[in-house]
Amino acid sequence: MKIYFTAQYEHPSGESIAFQSDWIDDHYALSFISDFERTGRFAMISIHDDLGQQWSTKEFKKLMAKSSGAAKDISLHFDATYFKAGSTAGLGWTIEYVKDGESFIEKRNKKISQIQSNNEAEYAALYYALEHALKIAEGFQQVIRCYGDALTVTNQMSGEWPCYDQELSKWADRIDLLLSNQKMTADYLHIGRTQNKPAHKLAQQAMDQTDIKSLNRNDKDE
């Protein structure tokens, strides 16, 4: 979860100014709140998140205590491979998140049938990836960042392009319903194929009947 602060900064001279911070990850928030309170120069401190919610410092501290152990900062990469002759598709996705201060990555794939186009396969990959991500979230509300190299899917889901295809619209509606049922929000971000290689490999493995289900610590420095 991303947050920012608003407050009134009170100078020893008696003058005061409105203050608004940059966006930061929520796991830094408590240390900043502690520092703000220690100075005694910040009043009317409010915390705002990327879902449009707002808390007082007391409310936010309670939220952080309650959400201890929850998966946060969830992002996913999705991709698909499509076999027209058999109307089948291999779907692949990776999900990264932070839990108890540690980073994790889960990898999954799936083979499905009765798919009529490559774009439909990409929509299906996004749907199943989000379904998996919501299970990981376990109800902790946040914005899930979805990365894919299918420009049609990311632009239609973000509202930049209209969707006239009936089958694709059905998948888009299913995705919206999946999120709304959990009171979640998603951002859809287009990336190049080179940035999506792990998800693409998982999709190819699904077509080859190689099922992947893995969970590992995600140390990006290794």
PDB file of C-alpha atoms in Angstrom:
ATOM      1  CA  MET A   1       0.000   0.000   0.000  1.00  0.00           C
ATOM      2  CA  LYS A   2       1.223   3.492  -0.880  1.00  0.00           C
ATOM      3  CA  ILE A   3       0.495   6.408   1.460  1.00  0.00           C
ATOM      4  CA  TYR A   4       1.206  10.092   1.862  1.00  0.00           C
ATOM      5  CA  PHE A   5       0.888  12.532   4.776  1.00  0.00           C
ATOM      6  CA  THR A   6      -0.830  15.863   5.128  1.00  0.00           C
ATOM      7  CA  ALA A   7      -0.239  18.028   8.181  1.00  0.00           C
ATOM      8  CA  GLN A   8       0.139  21.535   9.509  1.00  0.00           C
ATOM      9  CA  TYR A   9       3.756  22.410  10.260  1.00  0.00           C
ATOM     10  CA  GLU A  10       4.054  24.926  13.088  1.00  0.00           C
ATOM     11  CA  HIS A  11       7.270  26.966  13.245  1.00  0.00           C
ATOM     12  CA  PRO A  12       8.580  28.134  16.656  1.00  0.00           C
ATOM     13  CA  SER A  13       7.977  31.722  15.488  1.00  0.00           C
ATOM     14  CA  GLY A  14       4.267  31.008  15.464  1.00  0.00           C
ATOM     15  CA  GLU A  15       3.914  30.821  11.695  1.00  0.00           C
ATOM     16  CA  SER A  16       2.493  27.649  10.167  1.00  0.00           C
ATOM     17  CA  ILE A  17       2.273  26.111   6.694  1.00  0.00           C
ATOM     18  CA  ALA A  18       0.358  23.230   5.141  1.00  0.00           C
ATOM     19  CA  PHE A  19       2.493  20.194   4.459  1.00  0.00           C
ATOM     20  CA  GLN A  20       2.006  17.269   2.057  1.00  0.00           C
ATOM     21  CA  SER A  21       4.555  14.486   1.648  1.00  0.00           C
ATOM     22  CA  ASP A  22       5.542  12.349  -1.314  1.00  0.00           C
ATOM     23  CA  TRP A  23       4.053   8.882  -1.726  1.00  0.00           C
ATOM     24  CA  ILE A  24       5.861   6.211   0.305  1.00  0.00           C
ATOM     25  CA  ASP A  25       5.380   2.516   1.129  1.00  0.00           C
ATOM     26  CA  ASP A  26       3.219   2.034   4.199  1.00  0.00           C
ATOM     27  CA  HIS A  27       5.898   0.090   6.103  1.00  0.00           C
ATOM     28  CA  TYR A  28       7.844   3.360   6.501  1.00  0.00           C
ATOM     29  CA  ALA A  29       4.823   5.227   7.837  1.00  0.00           C
ATOM     30  CA  LEU A  30       5.097   4.478  11.542  1.00  0.00           C
ATOM     31  CA  SER A  31       8.694   5.669  11.770  1.00  0.00           C
ATOM     32  CA  PHE A  32       7.730   8.960  10.111  1.00  0.00           C
ATOM     33  CA  ILE A  33       4.708   9.356  12.397  1.00  0.00           C
ATOM     34  CA  SER A  34       6.943   8.776  15.413  1.00  0.00           C
ATOM     35  CA  ASP A  35       9.374  11.421  14.198  1.00  0.00           C
ATOM     36  CA  PHE A  36       6.594  13.919  13.428  1.00  0.00           C
ATOM     37  CA  GLU A  37       5.175  13.477  16.913  1.00  0.00           C
ATOM     38  CA  ARG A  38       8.594  13.716  18.564  1.00  0.00           C
ATOM     39  CA  THR A  39       9.301  17.135  17.045  1.00  0.00           C
ATOM     40  CA  GLY A  40       6.028  18.514  18.376  1.00  0.00           C
ATOM     41  CA  ARG A  41       5.802  20.778  15.320  1.00  0.00           C
ATOM     42  CA  PHE A  42       3.256  18.860  13.254  1.00  0.00           C
ATOM     43  CA  ALA A  43      -0.473  19.184  13.893  1.00  0.00           C
ATOM     44  CA  MET A  44      -3.563  17.754  12.171  1.00  0.00           C
ATOM     45  CA  ILE A  45      -1.578  14.815  10.766  1.00  0.00           C
ATOM     46  CA  SER A  46      -3.588  12.692   8.315  1.00  0.00           C
ATOM     47  CA  ILE A  47      -2.577   9.602   6.371  1.00  0.00           C
ATOM     48  CA  HIS A  48      -3.980   8.997   2.874  1.00  0.00           C
ATOM     49  CA  ASP A  49      -3.652   5.782   0.838  1.00  0.00           C
ATOM     50  CA  ASP A  50      -3.835   4.872  -2.837  1.00  0.00           C
ATOM     51  CA  LEU A  51      -7.449   3.680  -2.430  1.00  0.00           C
ATOM     52  CA  GLY A  52      -8.545   7.170  -1.434  1.00  0.00           C
ATOM     53  CA  GLN A  53      -8.931   6.316   2.265  1.00  0.00           C
ATOM     54  CA  GLN A  54      -7.867   8.676   5.052  1.00  0.00           C
ATOM     55  CA  TRP A  55      -6.922   8.084   8.704  1.00  0.00           C
ATOM     56  CA  SER A  56      -5.771   9.930  11.778  1.00  0.00           C
ATOM     57  CA  THR A  57      -2.459   8.733  13.235  1.00  0.00           C
ATOM     58  CA  LYS A  58      -4.344   6.792  15.939  1.00  0.00           C
ATOM     59  CA  GLU A  59      -6.539   5.050  13.359  1.00  0.00           C
ATOM     60  CA  PHE A  60      -3.561   4.265  11.135  1.00  0.00           C
ATOM     61  CA  LYS A  61      -1.575   2.719  13.980  1.00  0.00           C
ATOM     62  CA  LYS A  62      -4.549   0.449  14.703  1.00  0.00           C
ATOM     63  CA  LEU A  63      -4.749  -0.482  11.014  1.00  0.00           C
ATOM     64  CA  MET A  64      -1.061  -1.384  10.916  1.00  0.00           C
ATOM     65  CA  ALA A  65      -1.391  -3.538  14.017  1.00  0.00           C
ATOM     66  CA  LYS A  66      -4.474  -5.266  12.625  1.00  0.00           C
ATOM     67  CA  SER A  67      -2.856  -5.907   9.224  1.00  0.00           C
ATOM     68  CA  SER A  68       0.371  -7.290  10.669  1.00  0.00           C
ATOM     69  CA  GLY A  69       1.156 -10.480   8.765  1.00  0.00           C
ATOM     70  CA  ALA A  70      -0.926  -9.515   5.719  1.00  0.00           C
ATOM     71  CA  ALA A  71       0.483  -9.662   2.197  1.00  0.00           C
ATOM     72  CA  LYS A  72       1.068  -6.129   0.904  1.00  0.00           C
ATOM     73  CA  ASP A  73       2.430  -4.336  -2.175  1.00  0.00           C
ATOM     74  CA  ILE A  74       1.069  -7.106  -4.402  1.00  0.00           C
ATOM     75  CA  SER A  75       2.013  -6.950  -8.070  1.00  0.00           C
ATOM     76  CA  LEU A  76       1.648  -9.511 -10.823  1.00  0.00           C
ATOM     77  CA  HIS A  77       2.954 -10.250 -14.310  1.00  0.00           C
ATOM     78  CA  PHE A  78       0.768 -12.239 -16.697  1.00  0.00           C
ATOM     79  CA  ASP A  79       1.159 -13.739 -20.160  1.00  0.00           C
ATOM     80  CA  ALA A  80      -0.383 -16.342 -22.458  1.00  0.00           C
ATOM     81  CA  THR A  81       0.453 -18.513 -25.445  1.00  0.00           C
ATOM     82  CA  TYR A  82      -2.316 -19.456 -27.864  1.00  0.00           C
ATOM     83  CA  PHE A  83      -2.669 -22.521 -30.114  1.00  0.00           C
ATOM     84  CA  LYS A  84      -5.313 -21.673 -32.724  1.00  0.00           C
ATOM     85  CA  ALA A  85      -5.672 -25.179 -34.187  1.00  0.00           C
ATOM     86  CA  GLY A  86      -6.650 -26.628 -30.822  1.00  0.00           C
ATOM     87  CA  SER A  87      -8.333 -23.521 -29.374  1.00  0.00           C
ATOM     88  CA  THR A  88      -6.127 -23.960 -26.306  1.00  0.00           C
ATOM     89  CA  ALA A  89      -3.963 -21.570 -24.351  1.00  0.00           C
ATOM     90  CA  GLY A  90      -1.174 -21.748 -21.819  1.00  0.00           C
ATOM     91  CA  LEU A  91      -1.417 -19.139 -19.091  1.00  0.00           C
ATOM     92  CA  GLY A  92       1.440 -18.015 -16.864  1.00  0.00           C
ATOM     93  CA  TRP A  93       1.798 -15.512 -14.056  1.00  0.00           C
ATOM     94  CA  THR A  94       4.095 -14.427 -11.252  1.00  0.00           C
ATOM     95  CA  ILE A  95       2.970 -12.618  -8.111  1.00  0.00           C
ATOM     96  CA  GLU A  96       5.299 -10.586  -5.901  1.00  0.00           C
ATOM     97  CA  TYR A  97       4.397  -9.285  -2.445  1.00  0.00           C
ATOM     98  CA  VAL A  98       5.773  -8.305   0.946  1.00  0.00           C
ATOM     99  CA  LYS A  99       4.773 -10.115   4.126  1.00  0.00           C
ATOM    100  CA  ASP A 100       6.206  -9.484   7.596  1.00  0.00           C
ATOM    101  CA  GLY A 101       8.990  -7.436   6.035  1.00  0.00           C
ATOM    102  CA  GLU A 102      10.080 -10.188   3.621  1.00  0.00           C
ATOM    103  CA  SER A 103       9.592 -10.282  -0.152  1.00  0.00           C
ATOM    104  CA  PHE A 104       8.086 -13.326  -1.843  1.00  0.00           C
ATOM    105  CA  ILE A 105       7.332 -14.454  -5.371  1.00  0.00           C
ATOM    106  CA  GLU A 106       4.811 -17.094  -6.400  1.00  0.00           C
ATOM    107  CA  LYS A 107       4.722 -18.674  -9.847  1.00  0.00           C
ATOM    108  CA  ARG A 108       1.762 -20.460 -11.419  1.00  0.00           C
ATOM    109  CA  ASN A 109       0.554 -21.650 -14.809  1.00  0.00           C
ATOM    110  CA  LYS A 110      -2.552 -23.227 -16.267  1.00  0.00           C
ATOM    111  CA  LYS A 111      -3.727 -24.738 -19.551  1.00  0.00           C
ATOM    112  CA  ILE A 112      -7.274 -24.017 -20.693  1.00  0.00           C
ATOM    113  CA  SER A 113      -9.391 -24.813 -23.748  1.00  0.00           C
ATOM    114  CA  GLN A 114     -12.194 -23.234 -25.790  1.00  0.00           C
ATOM    115  CA  ILE A 115     -10.207 -20.033 -26.309  1.00  0.00           C
ATOM    116  CA  GLN A 116     -10.836 -18.239 -29.579  1.00  0.00           C
ATOM    117  CA  SER A 117      -8.029 -15.685 -29.858  1.00  0.00           C
ATOM    118  CA  ASN A 118      -4.708 -14.604 -28.462  1.00  0.00           C
ATOM    119  CA  ASN A 119      -6.327 -11.583 -26.804  1.00  0.00           C
ATOM    120  CA  GLU A 120      -8.865 -13.818 -25.084  1.00  0.00           C
ATOM    121  CA  ALA A 121      -5.989 -15.970 -23.817  1.00  0.00           C
ATOM    122  CA  GLU A 122      -4.294 -12.868 -22.395  1.00  0.00           C
ATOM    123  CA  TYR A 123      -7.526 -11.823 -20.662  1.00  0.00           C
ATOM    124  CA  ALA A 124      -7.819 -15.309 -19.174  1.00  0.00           C
ATOM    125  CA  ALA A 125      -4.234 -15.097 -17.889  1.00  0.00           C
ATOM    126  CA  LEU A 126      -5.008 -11.777 -16.197  1.00  0.00           C
ATOM    127  CA  TYR A 127      -8.209 -13.175 -14.671  1.00  0.00           C
ATOM    128  CA  TYR A 128      -6.567 -16.241 -13.124  1.00  0.00           C
ATOM    129  CA  ALA A 129      -3.545 -14.214 -11.978  1.00  0.00           C
ATOM    130  CA  LEU A 130      -5.825 -11.730 -10.200  1.00  0.00           C
ATOM    131  CA  GLU A 131      -7.867 -14.559  -8.691  1.00  0.00           C
ATOM    132  CA  HIS A 132      -4.644 -15.968  -7.219  1.00  0.00           C
ATOM    133  CA  ALA A 133      -3.472 -12.517  -6.047  1.00  0.00           C
ATOM    134  CA  LEU A 134      -6.758 -11.921  -4.199  1.00  0.00           C
ATOM    135  CA  LYS A 135      -6.335 -15.201  -2.342  1.00  0.00           C
ATOM    136  CA  ILE A 136      -2.876 -14.049  -1.257  1.00  0.00           C
ATOM    137  CA  ALA A 137      -4.281 -10.667  -0.130  1.00  0.00           C
ATOM    138  CA  GLU A 138      -6.820 -12.407   2.158  1.00  0.00           C
ATOM    139  CA  GLY A 139      -9.046  -9.360   2.230  1.00  0.00           C
ATOM    140  CA  PHE A 140      -6.378  -6.735   2.941  1.00  0.00           C
ATOM    141  CA  GLN A 141      -7.504  -3.896   0.685  1.00  0.00           C
ATOM    142  CA  GLN A 142      -4.900  -2.468  -1.661  1.00  0.00           C
ATOM    143  CA  VAL A 143      -4.181  -1.578  -5.282  1.00  0.00           C
ATOM    144  CA  ILE A 144      -2.840  -4.600  -7.172  1.00  0.00           C
ATOM    145  CA  ARG A 145      -0.441  -3.662  -9.966  1.00  0.00           C
ATOM    146  CA  CYS A 146      -0.902  -5.816 -13.079  1.00  0.00           C
ATOM    147  CA  TYR A 147       1.870  -5.916 -15.682  1.00  0.00           C
ATOM    148  CA  GLY A 148       1.428  -7.470 -19.111  1.00  0.00           C
ATOM    149  CA  ASP A 149       2.799  -7.159 -22.651  1.00  0.00           C
ATOM    150  CA  ALA A 150      -0.660  -7.446 -24.257  1.00  0.00           C
ATOM    151  CA  LEU A 151      -1.411  -3.818 -25.125  1.00  0.00           C
ATOM    152  CA  THR A 152      -5.040  -4.562 -25.982  1.00  0.00           C
ATOM    153  CA  VAL A 153      -5.710  -6.010 -22.526  1.00  0.00           C
ATOM    154  CA  THR A 154      -3.877  -3.384 -20.475  1.00  0.00           C
ATOM    155  CA  ASN A 155      -5.332  -0.462 -22.431  1.00  0.00           C
ATOM    156  CA  GLN A 156      -8.884  -1.810 -22.420  1.00  0.00           C
ATOM    157  CA  MET A 157      -8.811  -2.657 -18.719  1.00  0.00           C
ATOM    158  CA  SER A 158      -7.365   0.774 -17.852  1.00  0.00           C
ATOM    159  CA  GLY A 159     -10.116   2.453 -19.900  1.00  0.00           C
ATOM    160  CA  GLU A 160      -7.788   3.964 -22.500  1.00  0.00           C
ATOM    161  CA  TRP A 161      -9.286   1.872 -25.306  1.00  0.00           C
ATOM    162  CA  PRO A 162     -12.905   0.786 -25.784  1.00  0.00           C
ATOM    163  CA  CYS A 163     -13.718  -2.928 -25.973  1.00  0.00           C
ATOM    164  CA  TYR A 164     -16.151  -3.899 -28.746  1.00  0.00           C
ATOM    165  CA  ASP A 165     -15.440  -7.632 -28.840  1.00  0.00           C
ATOM    166  CA  GLN A 166     -18.186  -9.527 -27.002  1.00  0.00           C
ATOM    167  CA  GLU A 167     -15.961 -12.314 -25.668  1.00  0.00           C
ATOM    168  CA  LEU A 168     -13.298  -9.902 -24.439  1.00  0.00           C
ATOM    169  CA  SER A 169     -15.976  -7.763 -22.783  1.00  0.00           C
ATOM    170  CA  LYS A 170     -17.171 -10.830 -20.871  1.00  0.00           C
ATOM    171  CA  TRP A 171     -13.667 -11.416 -19.518  1.00  0.00           C
ATOM    172  CA  ALA A 172     -13.303  -7.721 -18.626  1.00  0.00           C
ATOM    173  CA  ASP A 173     -16.608  -7.858 -16.743  1.00  0.00           C
ATOM    174  CA  ARG A 174     -15.503 -10.984 -14.893  1.00  0.00           C
ATOM    175  CA  ILE A 175     -12.283  -9.267 -13.839  1.00  0.00           C
ATOM    176  CA  ASP A 176     -14.141  -6.149 -12.650  1.00  0.00           C
ATOM    177  CA  LEU A 177     -16.595  -8.293 -10.672  1.00  0.00           C
ATOM    178  CA  LEU A 178     -13.765 -10.329  -9.147  1.00  0.00           C
ATOM    179  CA  LEU A 179     -12.174  -7.143  -7.830  1.00  0.00           C
ATOM    180  CA  SER A 180     -15.377  -5.414  -6.721  1.00  0.00           C
ATOM    181  CA  ASN A 181     -16.468  -8.467  -4.717  1.00  0.00           C
ATOM    182  CA  GLN A 182     -13.269  -8.103  -2.668  1.00  0.00           C
ATOM    183  CA  LYS A 183     -13.436  -4.267  -2.645  1.00  0.00           C
ATOM    184  CA  MET A 184     -10.067  -4.198  -4.383  1.00  0.00           C
ATOM    185  CA  THR A 185      -8.607  -1.988  -7.090  1.00  0.00           C
ATOM    186  CA  ALA A 186      -6.089  -2.780  -9.828  1.00  0.00           C
ATOM    187  CA  ASP A 187      -3.754  -0.751 -12.034  1.00  0.00           C
ATOM    188  CA  TYR A 188      -3.009  -2.142 -15.502  1.00  0.00           C
ATOM    189  CA  LEU A 189       0.455  -1.384 -16.856  1.00  0.00           C
ATOM    190  CA  HIS A 190       1.902  -2.269 -20.251  1.00  0.00           C
ATOM    191  CA  ILE A 191       5.480  -3.584 -20.405  1.00  0.00           C
ATOM    192  CA  GLY A 192       7.712  -4.964 -23.140  1.00  0.00           C
ATOM    193  CA  ARG A 193       8.106  -8.682 -23.792  1.00  0.00           C
ATOM    194  CA  THR A 194      11.656  -8.701 -22.434  1.00  0.00           C
ATOM    195  CA  GLN A 195      10.283  -7.518 -19.078  1.00  0.00           C
ATOM    196  CA  ASN A 196       7.723 -10.302 -19.095  1.00  0.00           C
ATOM    197  CA  LYS A 197       9.930 -13.310 -19.799  1.00  0.00           C
ATOM    198  CA  PRO A 198       9.190 -15.256 -16.557  1.00  0.00           C
ATOM    199  CA  ALA A 199       5.424 -15.153 -17.143  1.00  0.00           C
ATOM    200  CA  HIS A 200       5.919 -16.050 -20.815  1.00  0.00           C
ATOM    201  CA  LYS A 201       8.039 -19.063 -19.902  1.00  0.00           C
ATOM    202  CA  LEU A 202       5.371 -20.261 -17.462  1.00  0.00           C
ATOM    203  CA  ALA A 203       2.730 -19.960 -20.201  1.00  0.00           C
ATOM    204  CA  GLN A 204       4.864 -22.038 -22.574  1.00  0.00           C
ATOM    205  CA  GLN A 205       5.414 -24.650 -19.870  1.00  0.00           C
ATOM    206  CA  ALA A 206       1.657 -24.905 -19.396  1.00  0.00           C
ATOM    207  CA  MET A 207       1.252 -25.729 -23.098  1.00  0.00           C
ATOM    208  CA  ASP A 208       3.903 -28.420 -22.662  1.00  0.00           C
ATOM    209  CA  GLN A 209       1.857 -29.946 -19.784  1.00  0.00           C
ATOM    210  CA  THR A 210       4.425 -28.830 -17.197  1.00  0.00           C
ATOM    211  CA  ASP A 211       2.534 -27.598 -14.149  1.00  0.00           C
ATOM    212  CA  ILE A 212       4.346 -24.993 -12.058  1.00  0.00           C
ATOM    213  CA  LYS A 213       3.427 -24.059  -8.491  1.00  0.00           C
ATOM    214  CA  SER A 214       6.219 -22.419  -6.531  1.00  0.00           C
ATOM    215  CA  LEU A 215       6.693 -20.027  -3.629  1.00  0.00           C
ATOM    216  CA  ASN A 216      10.099 -18.505  -2.877  1.00  0.00           C
ATOM    217  CA  ARG A 217      11.674 -15.597  -1.099  1.00  0.00           C
ATOM    218  CA  ASN A 218      12.338 -12.880  -3.620  1.00  0.00           C
ATOM    219  CA  ASP A 219      15.798 -11.464  -3.076  1.00  0.00           C
ATOM    220  CA  LYS A 220      16.267  -9.199  -6.083  1.00  0.00           C
ATOM    221  CA  ASP A 221      19.890  -8.555  -5.196  1.00  0.00           C
ATOM    222  CA  GLU A 222      20.830 -12.207  -5.768  1.00  0.00           C
TER     223      GLU A 222
END
